[in-house]
Amino acid sequence: MLFPRIFVAIVLPFTGTCAVFAVYMCLVYCAMRIRRREEEAAASEMKNTSKGLQRSELDKLPVTVAGDEKDWECSVCLESIEKGQKTRVLPLCKHSFHAPCVDRWLAGNAVCPICRTSLQPPKATTAAVAPVVVLSGSDENC
């Protein structure tokens, strides 16, 4: 009679715990596979779209010459901007950088290096048009 009690007290709870753990590991594995697929899909989508600005778009951004501003630093190269150096001012957020530094950045990323404001115009979307319903007949039922 001792053996069935030990079996019930030790083996069955251990087996149940192992089964629950196995189910948990299967769920974690499935969740990781789903996340990996979503990340791969997002990465391939990003590869298919042009991330940076074209040279013609870069040339449209204003270039200025640095003045006597104090503690002015290029956030791309982390060096100070000296008087007389060419700088480029981004139009929406007004952040300034060395022109060559930000040109290199914007060739691969169409956003401000500091605040991530997009420099590309929003893509045109087609607006949904509501269908027009033409009623024929008399207006007696209205």
PDB file of N, CA and C in Angstrom, residues 121-127:
ATOM      1  N   PRO A 121       8.057  64.103 -48.321  1.00  0.00           N
ATOM      2  CA  PRO A 121       6.637  64.461 -48.302  1.00  0.00           C
ATOM      3  C   PRO A 121       5.799  63.204 -48.132  1.00  0.00           C
ATOM      4  N   PRO A 122       4.646  63.320 -47.497  1.00  0.00           N
ATOM      5  CA  PRO A 122       3.806  62.133 -47.326  1.00  0.00           C
ATOM      6  C   PRO A 122       3.394  61.571 -48.678  1.00  0.00           C
ATOM      7  N   LYS A 123       3.340  60.241 -48.739  1.00  0.00           N
ATOM      8  CA  LYS A 123       2.957  59.593 -49.987  1.00  0.00           C
ATOM      9  C   LYS A 123       1.492  59.868 -50.269  1.00  0.00           C
ATOM     10  N   ALA A 124       1.199  60.096 -51.541  1.00  0.00           N
ATOM     11  CA  ALA A 124      -0.175  60.364 -51.937  1.00  0.00           C
ATOM     12  C   ALA A 124      -0.995  59.098 -51.811  1.00  0.00           C
ATOM     13  N   THR A 125      -2.137  59.233 -51.232  1.00  0.00           N
ATOM     14  CA  THR A 125      -3.036  58.096 -51.095  1.00  0.00           C
ATOM     15  C   THR A 125      -4.305  58.397 -51.862  1.00  0.00           C
ATOM     16  N   THR A 126      -4.890  57.376 -52.372  1.00  0.00           N
ATOM     17  CA  THR A 126      -6.141  57.575 -53.082  1.00  0.00           C
ATOM     18  C   THR A 126      -7.271  57.559 -52.073  1.00  0.00           C
ATOM     19  N   ALA A 127      -8.087  58.570 -52.142  1.00  0.00           N
ATOM     20  CA  ALA A 127      -9.201  58.672 -51.212  1.00  0.00           C
ATOM     21  C   ALA A 127     -10.335  57.774 -51.678  1.00  0.00           C
TER      22      ALA A 127
END
